[in-house]
């Protein structure tokens, strides 16, 4: 377990590099709806990996909890744009149907985000959040138990 904890920041840096390379490759591609959605998904993945790295190095419990909230926001960006990419690439239904479904999903996500940033008073996002410092290292472990989402 000790070796894994020492390698964790390096693994996260690798996780940051891969979507960054994907973004660079997509910048060179001819723009289309599907490539724009995939670019947004790569940016969301890049944010997620950066936030995980921030969570590991968070010095306080409040910092780790705030990073966890921002992580949920990045997850929303990633999943929304990736599903939009898949729907566009696979030509799922009509454009109107895709827009309606994605808009409905976006409204639900925005409601959950407002709830989360208000402190999750209804425990709709997390049942509990436990933050621990790993003894002898500067790494912070954040354990979340999800609720509805």
PDB file of C-alpha atoms in Angstrom:
ATOM      1  CA  UNK A   1       0.000   0.000   0.000  1.00  0.00           C
ATOM      2  CA  UNK A   2       2.885   2.394   0.746  1.00  0.00           C
ATOM      3  CA  UNK A   3       4.292   2.115  -2.776  1.00  0.00           C
ATOM      4  CA  UNK A   4       0.892   2.855  -4.295  1.00  0.00           C
ATOM      5  CA  UNK A   5       0.545   5.968  -2.149  1.00  0.00           C
ATOM      6  CA  UNK A   6       3.962   7.174  -3.263  1.00  0.00           C
ATOM      7  CA  UNK A   7       3.105   6.546  -6.922  1.00  0.00           C
ATOM      8  CA  UNK A   8      -0.379   8.110  -6.747  1.00  0.00           C
ATOM      9  CA  UNK A   9       0.691  11.696  -7.617  1.00  0.00           C
ATOM     10  CA  UNK A  10       2.723  10.426 -10.568  1.00  0.00           C
ATOM     11  CA  UNK A  11      -0.209   8.358 -11.791  1.00  0.00           C
ATOM     12  CA  UNK A  12      -2.394  11.475 -11.578  1.00  0.00           C
ATOM     13  CA  UNK A  13       0.153  13.450 -13.607  1.00  0.00           C
ATOM     14  CA  UNK A  14      -0.016  10.749 -16.265  1.00  0.00           C
ATOM     15  CA  UNK A  15      -3.810  10.984 -16.066  1.00  0.00           C
ATOM     16  CA  UNK A  16      -3.526  14.718 -16.697  1.00  0.00           C
ATOM     17  CA  UNK A  17      -1.203  14.243 -19.663  1.00  0.00           C
ATOM     18  CA  UNK A  18      -3.424  11.834 -21.620  1.00  0.00           C
ATOM     19  CA  UNK A  19      -6.497  14.102 -21.961  1.00  0.00           C
ATOM     20  CA  UNK A  20      -4.154  17.033 -22.584  1.00  0.00           C
ATOM     21  CA  UNK A  21      -2.750  15.183 -25.602  1.00  0.00           C
ATOM     22  CA  UNK A  22      -6.325  14.449 -26.692  1.00  0.00           C
ATOM     23  CA  UNK A  23      -7.165  18.161 -26.504  1.00  0.00           C
ATOM     24  CA  UNK A  24      -4.123  19.042 -28.594  1.00  0.00           C
ATOM     25  CA  UNK A  25      -5.077  16.439 -31.216  1.00  0.00           C
ATOM     26  CA  UNK A  26      -8.673  17.718 -31.324  1.00  0.00           C
ATOM     27  CA  UNK A  27      -7.501  21.327 -31.737  1.00  0.00           C
ATOM     28  CA  UNK A  28      -5.805  20.259 -34.975  1.00  0.00           C
ATOM     29  CA  UNK A  29      -8.933  18.455 -36.250  1.00  0.00           C
ATOM     30  CA  UNK A  30     -11.513  20.133 -38.444  1.00  0.00           C
ATOM     31  CA  UNK A  31     -14.289  21.437 -36.156  1.00  0.00           C
ATOM     32  CA  UNK A  32     -17.597  19.612 -36.054  1.00  0.00           C
ATOM     33  CA  UNK A  33     -20.314  19.066 -33.437  1.00  0.00           C
ATOM     34  CA  UNK A  34     -18.967  15.676 -32.424  1.00  0.00           C
ATOM     35  CA  UNK A  35     -15.336  16.847 -32.212  1.00  0.00           C
ATOM     36  CA  UNK A  36     -16.392  19.849 -30.102  1.00  0.00           C
ATOM     37  CA  UNK A  37     -18.286  17.538 -27.723  1.00  0.00           C
ATOM     38  CA  UNK A  38     -15.282  15.230 -27.501  1.00  0.00           C
ATOM     39  CA  UNK A  39     -13.002  18.215 -26.852  1.00  0.00           C
ATOM     40  CA  UNK A  40     -15.270  19.320 -23.986  1.00  0.00           C
ATOM     41  CA  UNK A  41     -15.230  15.772 -22.608  1.00  0.00           C
ATOM     42  CA  UNK A  42     -11.414  15.778 -22.725  1.00  0.00           C
ATOM     43  CA  UNK A  43     -11.339  19.138 -20.939  1.00  0.00           C
ATOM     44  CA  UNK A  44     -13.713  17.741 -18.298  1.00  0.00           C
ATOM     45  CA  UNK A  45     -11.463  14.686 -17.872  1.00  0.00           C
ATOM     46  CA  UNK A  46      -8.441  16.984 -17.577  1.00  0.00           C
ATOM     47  CA  UNK A  47     -10.210  18.958 -14.836  1.00  0.00           C
ATOM     48  CA  UNK A  48     -11.195  15.758 -13.022  1.00  0.00           C
ATOM     49  CA  UNK A  49      -7.613  14.499 -12.930  1.00  0.00           C
ATOM     50  CA  UNK A  50      -6.276  17.912 -11.836  1.00  0.00           C
ATOM     51  CA  UNK A  51      -8.844  18.043  -9.038  1.00  0.00           C
ATOM     52  CA  UNK A  52      -7.917  14.533  -7.869  1.00  0.00           C
ATOM     53  CA  UNK A  53      -4.316  15.725  -7.649  1.00  0.00           C
ATOM     54  CA  UNK A  54      -5.466  18.767  -5.658  1.00  0.00           C
ATOM     55  CA  UNK A  55      -7.524  16.556  -3.343  1.00  0.00           C
ATOM     56  CA  UNK A  56      -4.517  14.371  -2.610  1.00  0.00           C
ATOM     57  CA  UNK A  57      -2.450  17.409  -1.675  1.00  0.00           C
ATOM     58  CA  UNK A  58      -5.164  19.263   0.233  1.00  0.00           C
ATOM     59  CA  UNK A  59      -3.789  20.495   3.521  1.00  0.00           C
ATOM     60  CA  UNK A  60      -7.104  20.817   5.322  1.00  0.00           C
ATOM     61  CA  UNK A  61     -10.414  19.013   5.453  1.00  0.00           C
ATOM     62  CA  UNK A  62     -12.184  22.115   4.115  1.00  0.00           C
ATOM     63  CA  UNK A  63      -9.840  22.220   1.120  1.00  0.00           C
ATOM     64  CA  UNK A  64     -10.500  18.567   0.348  1.00  0.00           C
ATOM     65  CA  UNK A  65     -14.267  19.068   0.652  1.00  0.00           C
ATOM     66  CA  UNK A  66     -14.203  22.103  -1.655  1.00  0.00           C
ATOM     67  CA  UNK A  67     -12.130  20.140  -4.169  1.00  0.00           C
ATOM     68  CA  UNK A  68     -14.735  17.367  -3.919  1.00  0.00           C
ATOM     69  CA  UNK A  69     -17.497  19.844  -4.781  1.00  0.00           C
ATOM     70  CA  UNK A  70     -15.545  21.160  -7.753  1.00  0.00           C
ATOM     71  CA  UNK A  71     -14.930  17.536  -8.768  1.00  0.00           C
ATOM     72  CA  UNK A  72     -18.689  17.004  -8.991  1.00  0.00           C
ATOM     73  CA  UNK A  73     -18.911  20.055 -11.255  1.00  0.00           C
ATOM     74  CA  UNK A  74     -16.132  18.660 -13.479  1.00  0.00           C
ATOM     75  CA  UNK A  75     -17.857  15.253 -13.552  1.00  0.00           C
ATOM     76  CA  UNK A  76     -21.027  16.975 -14.741  1.00  0.00           C
ATOM     77  CA  UNK A  77     -19.107  18.659 -17.577  1.00  0.00           C
ATOM     78  CA  UNK A  78     -17.381  15.413 -18.539  1.00  0.00           C
ATOM     79  CA  UNK A  79     -20.444  13.130 -18.544  1.00  0.00           C
ATOM     80  CA  UNK A  80     -22.704  15.677 -20.196  1.00  0.00           C
ATOM     81  CA  UNK A  81     -20.286  16.428 -23.028  1.00  0.00           C
ATOM     82  CA  UNK A  82     -19.312  12.767 -23.473  1.00  0.00           C
ATOM     83  CA  UNK A  83     -22.957  11.695 -23.760  1.00  0.00           C
ATOM     84  CA  UNK A  84     -23.516  14.546 -26.200  1.00  0.00           C
ATOM     85  CA  UNK A  85     -20.532  13.276 -28.215  1.00  0.00           C
ATOM     86  CA  UNK A  86     -21.873   9.706 -28.260  1.00  0.00           C
ATOM     87  CA  UNK A  87     -25.383  10.852 -29.213  1.00  0.00           C
ATOM     88  CA  UNK A  88     -24.045  13.079 -32.002  1.00  0.00           C
ATOM     89  CA  UNK A  89     -21.489  10.588 -33.291  1.00  0.00           C
ATOM     90  CA  UNK A  90     -23.964   7.684 -33.330  1.00  0.00           C
ATOM     91  CA  UNK A  91     -26.659   9.987 -34.759  1.00  0.00           C
ATOM     92  CA  UNK A  92     -29.063   9.017 -31.988  1.00  0.00           C
ATOM     93  CA  UNK A  93     -32.549  10.236 -32.916  1.00  0.00           C
ATOM     94  CA  UNK A  94     -33.087  13.694 -34.300  1.00  0.00           C
ATOM     95  CA  UNK A  95     -31.245  16.840 -33.284  1.00  0.00           C
ATOM     96  CA  UNK A  96     -34.410  18.034 -31.504  1.00  0.00           C
ATOM     97  CA  UNK A  97     -34.642  14.804 -29.473  1.00  0.00           C
ATOM     98  CA  UNK A  98     -30.943  14.996 -28.512  1.00  0.00           C
ATOM     99  CA  UNK A  99     -31.324  18.641 -27.481  1.00  0.00           C
ATOM    100  CA  UNK A 100     -34.446  17.895 -25.427  1.00  0.00           C
ATOM    101  CA  UNK A 101     -32.874  14.931 -23.602  1.00  0.00           C
ATOM    102  CA  UNK A 102     -29.610  16.768 -22.929  1.00  0.00           C
ATOM    103  CA  UNK A 103     -31.472  19.881 -21.730  1.00  0.00           C
ATOM    104  CA  UNK A 104     -33.554  17.762 -19.330  1.00  0.00           C
ATOM    105  CA  UNK A 105     -30.398  16.105 -18.012  1.00  0.00           C
ATOM    106  CA  UNK A 106     -28.662  19.497 -17.666  1.00  0.00           C
ATOM    107  CA  UNK A 107     -31.548  20.866 -15.559  1.00  0.00           C
ATOM    108  CA  UNK A 108     -31.357  17.863 -13.209  1.00  0.00           C
ATOM    109  CA  UNK A 109     -27.583  18.260 -12.880  1.00  0.00           C
ATOM    110  CA  UNK A 110     -27.927  21.992 -12.153  1.00  0.00           C
ATOM    111  CA  UNK A 111     -30.424  21.244  -9.374  1.00  0.00           C
ATOM    112  CA  UNK A 112     -27.984  18.758  -7.822  1.00  0.00           C
ATOM    113  CA  UNK A 113     -25.109  21.237  -8.175  1.00  0.00           C
ATOM    114  CA  UNK A 114     -27.065  23.977  -6.386  1.00  0.00           C
ATOM    115  CA  UNK A 115     -27.886  21.486  -3.634  1.00  0.00           C
ATOM    116  CA  UNK A 116     -24.240  20.465  -3.364  1.00  0.00           C
ATOM    117  CA  UNK A 117     -22.885  23.997  -3.160  1.00  0.00           C
ATOM    118  CA  UNK A 118     -25.488  24.874  -0.500  1.00  0.00           C
ATOM    119  CA  UNK A 119     -23.871  22.225   1.689  1.00  0.00           C
ATOM    120  CA  UNK A 120     -25.983  19.252   0.508  1.00  0.00           C
ATOM    121  CA  UNK A 121     -28.680  19.758   3.180  1.00  0.00           C
ATOM    122  CA  UNK A 122     -30.871  17.025   1.681  1.00  0.00           C
ATOM    123  CA  UNK A 123     -27.985  14.506   1.353  1.00  0.00           C
ATOM    124  CA  UNK A 124     -28.976  14.041  -2.287  1.00  0.00           C
ATOM    125  CA  UNK A 125     -25.389  13.877  -3.542  1.00  0.00           C
ATOM    126  CA  UNK A 126     -23.338  12.416  -0.670  1.00  0.00           C
ATOM    127  CA  UNK A 127     -24.484  10.379   2.316  1.00  0.00           C
ATOM    128  CA  UNK A 128     -21.172  11.035   4.027  1.00  0.00           C
ATOM    129  CA  UNK A 129     -17.705  12.382   3.319  1.00  0.00           C
ATOM    130  CA  UNK A 130     -14.656  11.228   5.299  1.00  0.00           C
ATOM    131  CA  UNK A 131     -11.314  13.018   4.991  1.00  0.00           C
ATOM    132  CA  UNK A 132      -8.088  11.554   6.424  1.00  0.00           C
ATOM    133  CA  UNK A 133      -4.410  12.478   6.191  1.00  0.00           C
ATOM    134  CA  UNK A 134      -2.110   9.534   5.497  1.00  0.00           C
ATOM    135  CA  UNK A 135       0.398   9.375   8.372  1.00  0.00           C
ATOM    136  CA  UNK A 136       3.964  10.073   7.307  1.00  0.00           C
ATOM    137  CA  UNK A 137       2.967  11.562   3.925  1.00  0.00           C
ATOM    138  CA  UNK A 138       1.397  14.720   2.590  1.00  0.00           C
ATOM    139  CA  UNK A 139      -1.414  12.764   0.916  1.00  0.00           C
ATOM    140  CA  UNK A 140      -5.054  13.284   1.862  1.00  0.00           C
ATOM    141  CA  UNK A 141      -7.571  10.472   1.376  1.00  0.00           C
ATOM    142  CA  UNK A 142     -11.165  11.501   0.665  1.00  0.00           C
ATOM    143  CA  UNK A 143     -13.860   8.842   0.931  1.00  0.00           C
ATOM    144  CA  UNK A 144     -17.335   9.753  -0.276  1.00  0.00           C
ATOM    145  CA  UNK A 145     -20.417   7.603   0.008  1.00  0.00           C
ATOM    146  CA  UNK A 146     -22.786   8.584  -2.790  1.00  0.00           C
ATOM    147  CA  UNK A 147     -26.482   9.039  -2.368  1.00  0.00           C
ATOM    148  CA  UNK A 148     -28.859   9.479  -5.312  1.00  0.00           C
ATOM    149  CA  UNK A 149     -26.188  10.275  -7.913  1.00  0.00           C
TER     150      UNK A 149
END
